[in-house]
mmCIF file of C-alpha atoms in Angstrom:
data_model
loop_
_atom_site.group_PDB
_atom_site.id
_atom_site.type_symbol
_atom_site.label_atom_id
_atom_site.label_comp_id
_atom_site.label_asym_id
_atom_site.label_seq_id
_atom_site.Cartn_x
_atom_site.Cartn_y
_atom_site.Cartn_z
ATOM 1 C CA MET X 1 0.008 0.012 -0.064
ATOM 2 C CA GLY X 2 2.928 2.308 0.711
ATOM 3 C CA ALA X 3 3.980 2.671 -3.081
ATOM 4 C CA SER X 4 0.082 3.560 -3.987
ATOM 5 C CA LEU X 5 0.047 6.342 -1.441
ATOM 6 C CA LEU X 6 3.180 7.340 -2.360
ATOM 7 C CA ARG X 7 1.727 7.575 -5.809
ATOM 8 C CA LEU X 8 -1.464 9.287 -4.824
ATOM 9 C CA HIS X 9 0.631 12.069 -2.784
ATOM 10 C CA PHE X 10 2.845 12.419 -5.805
ATOM 11 C CA HIS X 11 -0.100 12.924 -8.416
ATOM 12 C CA ASP X 12 -1.632 15.361 -6.158
ATOM 13 C CA CYS X 13 1.329 17.432 -5.544
ATOM 14 C CA PHE X 14 3.145 17.419 -8.684
ATOM 15 C CA VAL X 15 1.182 19.930 -11.185
ATOM 16 C CA ASN X 16 -0.421 22.468 -8.885
ATOM 17 C CA GLY X 17 0.873 21.841 -5.369
ATOM 18 C CA CYS X 18 -0.459 19.937 -2.629
ATOM 19 C CA ASP X 19 -4.308 20.684 -2.387
ATOM 20 C CA GLY X 20 -5.958 17.122 -1.946
ATOM 21 C CA SER X 21 -7.603 17.594 -5.506
ATOM 22 C CA ILE X 22 -7.051 13.954 -6.394
ATOM 23 C CA LEU X 23 -9.247 12.849 -3.334
ATOM 24 C CA LEU X 24 -12.175 14.847 -5.022
ATOM 25 C CA ASP X 25 -15.494 12.737 -5.087
ATOM 26 C CA GLY X 26 -17.525 13.415 -8.295
ATOM 27 C CA SER X 27 -21.118 14.654 -8.225
ATOM 28 C CA ALA X 28 -23.974 14.988 -10.670
ATOM 29 C CA SER X 29 -22.258 18.232 -12.181
ATOM 30 C CA LEU X 30 -18.512 17.403 -11.845
ATOM 31 C CA THR X 31 -16.272 14.658 -12.449
ATOM 32 C CA GLY X 32 -13.867 14.243 -9.150
ATOM 33 C CA GLU X 33 -10.361 13.034 -9.824
ATOM 34 C CA LYS X 34 -11.095 10.036 -8.150
ATOM 35 C CA THR X 35 -13.227 8.928 -10.799
ATOM 36 C CA ALA X 36 -11.391 10.651 -13.518
ATOM 37 C CA GLN X 37 -10.328 8.687 -16.574
ATOM 38 C CA PRO X 38 -6.551 8.751 -15.890
ATOM 39 C CA ASN X 39 -7.414 7.603 -12.304
ATOM 40 C CA ALA X 40 -9.898 5.251 -12.986
ATOM 41 C CA ASN X 41 -8.160 2.050 -12.885
ATOM 42 C CA SER X 42 -4.681 3.265 -12.002
ATOM 43 C CA ALA X 43 -4.669 5.225 -8.890
ATOM 44 C CA ARG X 44 -5.447 3.050 -5.556
ATOM 45 C CA GLY X 45 -5.336 3.677 -1.725
ATOM 46 C CA PHE X 46 -8.433 6.106 -1.898
ATOM 47 C CA ASP X 47 -10.134 3.980 0.624
ATOM 48 C CA VAL X 48 -7.373 4.120 3.209
ATOM 49 C CA ILE X 49 -7.274 7.762 2.959
ATOM 50 C CA ASP X 50 -10.958 8.105 3.483
ATOM 51 C CA THR X 51 -10.927 5.860 6.398
ATOM 52 C CA ILE X 52 -8.244 8.042 8.169
ATOM 53 C CA LYS X 53 -10.158 11.079 7.261
ATOM 54 C CA THR X 54 -13.426 9.615 8.954
ATOM 55 C CA GLN X 55 -11.336 8.889 11.919
ATOM 56 C CA VAL X 56 -9.757 12.046 11.959
ATOM 57 C CA GLU X 57 -12.849 14.130 11.644
ATOM 58 C CA ALA X 58 -14.512 12.243 14.623
ATOM 59 C CA THR X 59 -11.743 13.392 16.749
ATOM 60 C CA CYS X 60 -10.903 16.826 15.626
ATOM 61 C CA SER X 61 -13.399 17.967 12.689
ATOM 62 C CA GLY X 62 -12.067 20.636 10.395
ATOM 63 C CA VAL X 63 -8.628 20.914 11.677
ATOM 64 C CA VAL X 64 -6.809 18.717 9.296
ATOM 65 C CA SER X 65 -6.806 18.945 5.822
ATOM 66 C CA CYS X 66 -7.141 16.144 3.285
ATOM 67 C CA ALA X 67 -3.675 17.110 1.618
ATOM 68 C CA ASP X 68 -1.945 16.907 5.229
ATOM 69 C CA ILE X 69 -3.862 13.278 5.502
ATOM 70 C CA LEU X 70 -2.473 12.363 2.018
ATOM 71 C CA ALA X 71 0.940 13.715 2.939
ATOM 72 C CA ILE X 72 1.308 12.076 6.304
ATOM 73 C CA ALA X 73 -0.042 8.542 5.107
ATOM 74 C CA ALA X 74 2.278 8.562 2.256
ATOM 75 C CA ARG X 75 5.199 9.283 4.395
ATOM 76 C CA ASP X 76 4.485 6.931 7.240
ATOM 77 C CA SER X 77 3.684 3.999 4.856
ATOM 78 C CA VAL X 78 7.169 4.061 3.193
ATOM 79 C CA VAL X 79 9.339 5.182 6.049
ATOM 80 C CA GLU X 80 10.437 2.368 8.468
#
């Protein structure tokens, strides 16, 4: 899972800075990056980040950003 989370972090930060946009869910009027064609069958680890986000929000709602969660999860998944 470490490689998948690191890849998500890279794709989130590489073009326009770390904003968590790769974690956006789609809606009726917007295609989110999670389901966008380039990510459809290649990006993985969204469920891990969603689980972490749910747990963080239960403890301290509105304090930690999705971009921060992704960065920390990616770091912790590849560092011994």
